[in-house]
Amino acid sequence: MQNHYSGLINRYRERLPVSDKTPVISLCEGDTPLIKLANLPAETPNGADISMYVKFEGLNPTASFKDRGMTMAVSKAAEEGAKAIVCASTGNTSAAAAAYAARAGMTAFVLIPEGKIAMGKLAQAMMYGAVVIQIRGNFDDGMELVKRVAKEAPVAIVNSINPFRLQGQKTAAFEITEALGRAPDYHCIPVGNAGNISGYWIGFSEMCGHNTESCTLCNGQCPFLADPKVTTRPRMVGYQAAGAAPFMRNGKVENPETVATAIRIGNPQSFDLAKAAVDESGGWFDELTDEEILAMQKRLANREGIFCEPASAVSVAGALRDIENGKIAPGSVVTCTVTGHGLKDPDVAIAQCQEPVVTIDANLEAVKQAILGNLPG
Ligand code: F0G
């Protein structure tokens, strides 16, 4: 099949640090849809003439954006002869690491905070055959342990401190720019460990021929920087959960807490890269309460048909609030990363659907009554 899409490494090979010797470990990740919102902008004060798009990363093979970085990290680990990989995770990284390790014939060790990861993510890590290590601590504790254990055991770290992760994740910015035929004016994104925002900044920058501080690999030597595709970069806007918002507190948060467990992180490893990206782009950070996050998770599902996990709704919630208050200028093109699928976290979703499910006898009259009683007025 000549035109068969075979994943982002093959798609963007000339813009990634791979060679003919790199075994490509891929699940056809990337190439996710950029969905134009049909209802929410018009329902928002000052939003009528905003073009707003969602990059739905929940449609990757393990249902989050992590697959982009993981295809790179695991392919490079395989190239270097690694037999095992390790990560700390709030859930999605562990799912992606487990899947790509399975494909590569490696063992994945995943450290997760006990009781604080969504059930779908735990199911994934277990099904893909990872060695799941629950710790009595949070993500930040897990991250410190991973950094230390990798010095004492033969395991490759696949958290986003691995620079190949950001290289994979930058491809989402390529796809957005190609789909729009231009860079957005603002790119809005949830921030936890702060790798993804840093990866996007590399990607948007490379698209217009700029090197960034975030790109620790090429030092401005990449030949494709001389062949810019567009002339502008977006303002990068990073949104956090209020109980886990180290960028708003300007430093570590000791006991991060939020319903959006994916971003329950107090000590982001890519703090400096993300801050540089936001500063350099003229963007900003902001925070959202758990109530705002859950309300937007539900609105995205029932007004736009996009079911994402709580952490992913943060970008859209923040963007719409900043459209309303005028921080995002009228007439702008706004893109939002929606990082993970709603099916990852069914417990939180069901808990916020208060209306009881109608239960009736299996006969025509009862079904008819259930329909007639619920038709729109
Ligand atoms: N959204 C989701 C659904 C995530 O899983 C994460 C991070 C983020 C946003 C934040 O991205 O860390 O690059 O700033 N999840 C990691 C994990 C920490 O372990 O799955 P970031």
Coordinates of C-alpha atoms and ligand atoms in Angstrom, one line a residue:
M1 CA 0.0 0.0 0.0
Q2 CA 1.9 3.0 -1.3
N3 CA 0.0 5.7 0.6
H4 CA -0.4 3.8 3.8
Y5 CA 0.3 6.2 6.7
S6 CA 2.9 4.5 8.8
G7 CA 3.4 6.9 11.8
L8 CA 5.1 10.2 12.5
I9 CA 8.7 9.0 12.2
N10 CA 8.3 8.0 8.6
R11 CA 6.1 11.1 7.9
Y12 CA 8.6 13.6 9.3
R13 CA 11.8 11.6 9.0
E14 CA 13.9 14.5 7.6
R15 CA 12.9 16.7 10.6
L16 CA 13.7 14.1 13.3
P17 CA 16.9 12.8 14.8
V18 CA 16.6 9.4 13.2
S19 CA 18.7 7.5 10.6
D20 CA 18.5 4.4 8.5
K21 CA 19.8 2.5 11.5
T22 CA 16.9 3.5 13.8
P23 CA 14.4 0.7 14.1
V24 CA 11.0 2.4 13.8
I25 CA 8.8 1.3 16.6
S26 CA 5.4 2.7 15.5
L27 CA 1.7 2.2 16.0
C28 CA 0.8 4.7 13.3
E29 CA 0.6 7.5 15.9
G30 CA 0.0 11.1 14.9
D31 CA -2.1 12.4 12.0
T32 CA -4.8 13.3 14.5
P33 CA -7.8 15.5 13.4
L34 CA -7.8 19.2 13.9
I35 CA -11.5 19.7 14.6
K36 CA -13.1 23.2 14.2
L37 CA -15.4 23.9 17.1
A38 CA -19.0 24.4 15.9
N39 CA -20.8 25.8 18.9
L40 CA -18.7 26.9 21.9
P41 CA -17.0 30.0 20.5
A42 CA -20.3 31.5 19.4
E43 CA -21.8 30.8 22.8
T44 CA -18.9 32.7 24.4
P45 CA -19.0 36.5 24.8
N46 CA -16.5 38.0 22.3
G47 CA -16.2 34.6 20.6
A48 CA -18.4 35.0 17.6
D49 CA -15.5 35.8 15.2
I50 CA -12.9 33.5 16.7
S51 CA -11.9 30.5 14.7
M52 CA -11.2 27.8 17.3
Y53 CA -9.8 24.3 16.6
V54 CA -9.1 21.3 18.8
K55 CA -6.2 19.0 18.1
F56 CA -7.8 15.8 19.3
E57 CA -4.8 13.8 20.6
G58 CA -7.2 11.3 22.3
L59 CA -7.3 9.6 18.8
N60 CA -3.8 8.3 19.0
P61 CA -3.3 4.5 19.4
T62 CA -3.1 4.6 23.2
A63 CA -5.6 7.5 23.3
S64 CA -3.2 10.3 24.3
F65 CA -0.6 12.6 22.9
K66 CA 2.1 10.5 24.6
D67 CA 2.4 8.2 21.7
R68 CA 4.1 10.9 19.6
G69 CA 7.0 11.1 22.1
M70 CA 7.0 7.4 22.8
T71 CA 7.5 6.3 19.2
M72 CA 10.7 8.4 19.2
A73 CA 11.9 7.5 22.7
V74 CA 11.4 3.7 22.3
S75 CA 12.8 3.7 18.7
K76 CA 15.9 5.5 19.9
A77 CA 16.2 3.1 23.0
A78 CA 15.9 0.2 20.6
E79 CA 18.7 1.7 18.4
E80 CA 20.9 1.9 21.5
G81 CA 20.2 -1.7 22.4
A82 CA 18.0 -1.1 25.4
K83 CA 16.1 -4.1 26.8
A84 CA 14.0 -2.2 29.3
I85 CA 12.5 1.2 29.8
V86 CA 11.2 3.0 32.8
C87 CA 9.0 6.0 33.6
A88 CA 7.1 7.7 36.3
S89 CA 3.6 8.5 35.3
T90 CA 0.2 9.9 36.2
G91 CA -1.1 7.3 33.8
N92 CA -0.9 8.2 30.1
T93 CA 2.9 8.0 29.8
S94 CA 2.8 4.5 31.4
A95 CA 0.1 3.4 28.9
A96 CA 2.2 4.6 26.0
A97 CA 5.4 3.2 27.3
A98 CA 3.8 -0.1 27.9
A99 CA 2.4 -0.3 24.4
Y100 CA 5.6 0.7 22.6
A101 CA 7.7 -1.6 24.8
A102 CA 5.4 -4.5 24.0
R103 CA 5.8 -3.8 20.3
A104 CA 9.6 -3.5 20.6
G105 CA 9.9 -6.7 22.8
M106 CA 11.2 -4.7 25.8
T107 CA 10.1 -4.6 29.4
A108 CA 8.4 -1.5 30.6
F109 CA 8.6 -0.6 34.3
V110 CA 6.1 2.1 35.2
L111 CA 5.9 3.9 38.6
I112 CA 2.5 5.3 39.3
P113 CA 1.0 7.1 42.3
E114 CA -1.1 4.6 44.3
G115 CA -4.8 5.3 43.9
K116 CA -4.4 8.4 41.8
I117 CA -4.5 7.2 38.2
A118 CA -7.6 6.8 36.1
M119 CA -8.8 3.2 35.7
G120 CA -8.5 3.1 31.9
K121 CA -4.8 4.0 32.1
L122 CA -4.1 1.3 34.7
A123 CA -6.0 -1.2 32.5
Q124 CA -3.8 -0.3 29.5
A125 CA -0.5 -0.6 31.3
M126 CA -1.5 -4.0 32.7
M127 CA -2.9 -5.3 29.4
Y128 CA 0.2 -4.2 27.4
G129 CA 2.2 -6.2 29.9
A130 CA 4.2 -3.5 31.8
V131 CA 5.5 -4.2 35.3
V132 CA 3.3 -1.8 37.2
I133 CA 4.9 -0.4 40.4
Q134 CA 2.6 1.6 42.6
I135 CA 4.3 3.9 44.9
R136 CA 3.0 5.5 48.1
G137 CA 3.8 8.9 46.9
N138 CA 2.9 11.3 44.0
F139 CA 4.2 11.7 40.5
D140 CA 7.0 14.0 41.6
D141 CA 8.3 11.4 44.1
G142 CA 8.1 8.8 41.2
M143 CA 10.1 11.1 38.9
E144 CA 12.9 11.5 41.5
L145 CA 13.1 7.8 42.0
V146 CA 13.2 7.1 38.3
K147 CA 16.1 9.5 37.8
R148 CA 18.0 7.8 40.6
V149 CA 17.2 4.2 39.6
A150 CA 18.3 4.7 36.0
K151 CA 21.8 5.4 37.3
E152 CA 21.8 2.0 39.1
A153 CA 19.9 -0.3 36.8
P154 CA 20.0 -0.9 33.0
V155 CA 16.8 0.9 32.1
A156 CA 16.3 3.8 29.6
I157 CA 14.2 6.7 31.0
V158 CA 11.3 7.5 28.7
N159 CA 9.8 10.4 30.6
S160 CA 10.0 13.8 28.8
I161 CA 13.4 14.6 30.3
N162 CA 14.4 12.2 27.5
P163 CA 14.9 14.8 24.7
F164 CA 13.7 12.4 22.0
R165 CA 10.2 12.6 23.6
L166 CA 10.0 16.3 22.8
Q167 CA 11.2 15.7 19.3
G168 CA 8.2 13.3 18.7
Q169 CA 5.8 15.7 20.4
K170 CA 6.8 18.7 18.2
T171 CA 5.2 17.0 15.2
A172 CA 1.7 17.9 16.5
A173 CA 2.7 21.6 15.8
F174 CA 3.8 20.6 12.3
E175 CA 0.4 19.0 11.7
I176 CA -1.5 22.0 13.0
T177 CA 0.5 24.4 10.8
E178 CA 0.1 22.2 7.7
A179 CA -3.7 21.8 8.3
L180 CA -4.3 25.5 8.7
G181 CA -1.8 26.6 6.0
R182 CA -0.4 29.0 8.6
A183 CA 0.5 29.2 12.3
P184 CA -2.4 29.8 14.8
D185 CA -2.3 33.2 16.6
Y186 CA -2.6 31.4 20.0
H187 CA -1.9 27.8 20.9
C188 CA -3.5 26.8 24.2
I189 CA -2.4 23.6 26.0
P190 CA -2.7 21.9 29.4
V191 CA 0.5 21.9 31.4
G192 CA 1.6 19.2 33.9
N193 CA 5.2 18.1 33.7
A194 CA 5.6 20.8 31.0
G195 CA 7.2 18.6 28.3
N196 CA 4.4 18.9 25.7
I197 CA 4.2 22.7 25.7
S198 CA 8.0 22.7 25.2
G199 CA 7.7 20.2 22.3
Y200 CA 5.1 22.3 20.6
W201 CA 7.2 25.4 20.8
I202 CA 10.1 23.5 19.1
G203 CA 7.7 22.4 16.4
F204 CA 6.1 25.8 15.8
S205 CA 9.5 27.5 15.8
E206 CA 11.1 25.0 13.4
M207 CA 8.1 25.5 11.0
C208 CA 9.2 29.2 10.7
G209 CA 12.9 28.6 10.7
H210 CA 13.7 29.4 14.3
N211 CA 15.8 27.4 16.7
T212 CA 14.7 27.5 20.3
E213 CA 16.2 27.1 23.7
S214 CA 13.9 24.1 24.1
C215 CA 15.6 22.2 21.3
T216 CA 18.6 20.7 23.2
L217 CA 19.6 18.4 20.3
C218 CA 20.3 20.4 17.2
N219 CA 21.7 23.7 18.4
G220 CA 20.4 25.4 15.3
Q221 CA 22.2 23.0 13.0
C222 CA 19.2 21.3 11.4
P223 CA 19.2 21.9 7.7
F224 CA 15.5 22.3 7.5
L225 CA 15.6 25.4 9.6
A226 CA 16.7 27.1 6.3
D227 CA 13.5 26.2 4.7
P228 CA 10.7 27.9 6.7
K229 CA 7.1 27.0 5.8
V230 CA 5.4 29.9 7.5
T231 CA 6.5 33.3 8.9
T232 CA 4.9 33.4 12.3
R233 CA 4.7 31.5 15.6
P234 CA 1.7 31.4 18.0
R235 CA 1.6 32.9 21.4
M236 CA 1.8 29.8 23.7
V237 CA -0.7 29.8 26.5
G238 CA -0.3 27.2 29.2
Y239 CA -3.2 26.3 31.5
Q240 CA -2.9 24.4 34.8
A241 CA -5.2 23.0 37.5
A242 CA -5.4 25.5 40.4
G243 CA -4.3 22.9 42.9
A244 CA -1.3 21.9 40.9
A245 CA -0.1 25.2 39.4
P246 CA 3.6 25.6 40.0
F247 CA 3.9 28.1 37.1
M248 CA 1.4 30.4 38.8
R249 CA 3.2 30.0 42.2
N250 CA 6.6 30.5 40.5
G251 CA 8.0 27.4 42.0
K252 CA 7.3 23.9 43.3
V253 CA 3.9 23.0 44.8
E254 CA 4.5 20.5 47.6
N255 CA 1.2 18.6 47.7
P256 CA -0.5 19.0 44.3
E257 CA -4.2 18.1 44.2
T258 CA -6.7 18.1 41.4
V259 CA -9.5 16.0 39.9
A260 CA -7.5 16.1 36.7
T261 CA -5.1 13.4 37.9
A262 CA -3.1 13.5 34.6
I263 CA -1.7 16.9 35.6
R264 CA -1.5 16.4 39.4
I265 CA 2.2 17.5 39.3
G266 CA 4.0 20.0 41.6
N267 CA 7.5 19.9 40.3
P268 CA 7.5 20.0 36.4
Q269 CA 10.8 18.6 35.0
S270 CA 10.6 21.0 32.0
F271 CA 9.8 24.1 34.0
D272 CA 12.6 26.2 32.5
L273 CA 11.9 25.2 28.9
A274 CA 8.2 25.8 29.2
K275 CA 8.7 29.2 30.8
A276 CA 11.1 30.2 28.1
A277 CA 8.6 29.1 25.4
V278 CA 5.8 31.1 27.0
D279 CA 8.0 34.2 27.5
E280 CA 9.6 34.0 24.1
S281 CA 6.2 33.7 22.4
G282 CA 4.5 36.5 24.3
G283 CA 2.0 34.1 25.9
W284 CA 1.0 33.5 29.5
F285 CA 0.1 30.8 32.1
D286 CA -3.2 30.7 33.9
E287 CA -5.0 28.3 36.2
L288 CA -8.5 26.7 36.3
T289 CA -10.5 25.3 39.3
D290 CA -11.6 21.7 39.3
E291 CA -15.2 23.0 38.8
E292 CA -14.3 24.9 35.7
I293 CA -12.4 21.9 34.3
L294 CA -15.2 19.4 34.9
A295 CA -17.8 21.9 33.5
M296 CA -15.8 22.2 30.3
Q297 CA -15.2 18.5 30.0
K298 CA -19.0 18.1 30.0
R299 CA -19.6 21.0 27.6
L300 CA -17.1 19.8 25.1
A301 CA -18.8 16.4 25.1
N302 CA -22.4 17.6 25.0
R303 CA -22.0 20.7 22.8
E304 CA -19.2 19.5 20.4
G305 CA -19.2 15.7 20.6
I306 CA -15.6 15.6 21.8
F307 CA -15.1 13.4 24.9
C308 CA -11.8 14.1 26.6
E309 CA -10.4 13.4 30.0
P310 CA -10.5 16.2 32.6
A311 CA -6.9 17.4 32.2
S312 CA -7.5 17.8 28.4
A313 CA -10.5 20.1 28.9
V314 CA -8.2 22.6 30.7
S315 CA -6.9 24.1 27.4
V316 CA -10.4 24.8 26.0
A317 CA -11.7 26.1 29.3
G318 CA -8.8 28.5 29.6
A319 CA -9.0 29.6 26.0
L320 CA -12.8 30.4 26.2
R321 CA -12.3 32.3 29.4
D322 CA -9.5 34.3 27.8
I323 CA -11.6 35.0 24.7
E324 CA -14.4 36.2 27.0
N325 CA -12.1 38.5 29.0
G326 CA -10.4 39.9 25.8
K327 CA -6.9 38.6 26.5
I328 CA -7.3 36.6 23.3
A329 CA -7.9 39.2 20.6
P330 CA -11.1 39.2 18.5
G331 CA -10.7 37.7 15.0
S332 CA -8.0 35.3 16.2
V333 CA -7.2 31.8 15.1
V334 CA -6.9 29.7 18.2
T335 CA -5.8 26.1 18.5
C336 CA -6.2 24.0 21.6
T337 CA -4.5 20.6 22.3
V338 CA -7.0 18.2 23.8
T339 CA -4.5 15.7 25.2
G340 CA -6.3 12.5 26.1
H341 CA -9.6 10.5 25.5
G342 CA -12.5 10.7 27.9
L343 CA -12.7 6.9 28.0
K344 CA -9.5 6.9 30.0
D345 CA -11.3 8.1 33.1
P346 CA -14.9 6.7 33.1
D347 CA -15.2 7.1 36.9
V348 CA -14.9 10.9 36.9
A349 CA -17.2 11.1 33.8
I350 CA -20.0 9.1 35.3
A351 CA -19.8 10.8 38.7
Q352 CA -20.6 14.1 37.1
C353 CA -23.6 12.9 35.1
Q354 CA -26.3 13.4 37.7
E355 CA -29.4 12.5 35.8
P356 CA -30.4 8.9 36.5
V357 CA -30.5 6.5 33.5
V358 CA -34.1 5.8 32.7
T359 CA -34.9 2.1 33.1
I360 CA -38.2 0.8 31.7
D361 CA -39.9 -2.5 30.7
A362 CA -39.0 -3.8 27.3
N363 CA -42.3 -2.8 25.5
L364 CA -43.2 -0.4 22.8
E365 CA -45.4 1.8 24.9
A366 CA -42.8 2.4 27.6
V367 CA -40.1 3.2 25.0
K368 CA -42.5 5.6 23.2
Q369 CA -43.3 7.4 26.5
A370 CA -39.5 7.7 27.3
I371 CA -39.0 9.3 23.9
L372 CA -42.0 11.6 23.9
G373 CA -41.3 12.8 27.4
N374 CA -37.8 13.8 26.4
L375 CA -38.1 15.4 23.0
P376 CA -36.6 19.0 22.7
G377 CA -39.4 21.6 23.2
Ligands
F0G1 N1 -2.9 16.1 29.6 C1 -2.8 14.8 29.8 C2 -4.0 13.9 29.5 C3 -1.6 14.2 30.4 O1 -1.6 12.9 30.6 C4 -0.6 15.0 30.7 C5 0.7 14.5 31.3 C6 -0.7 16.4 30.4 C7 -1.9 16.9 29.8 C8 0.4 17.4 30.6 O2 1.4 17.2 29.7 O3 3.3 16.8 31.3 O4 3.7 17.4 29.0 O5 2.9 19.1 30.5 N2 0.8 13.3 31.7 C9 2.0 12.7 32.2 C10 1.8 11.2 32.4 C11 2.7 13.4 33.3 O6 2.6 10.7 33.2 O7 1.0 10.6 31.7 P1 2.9 17.6 30.2

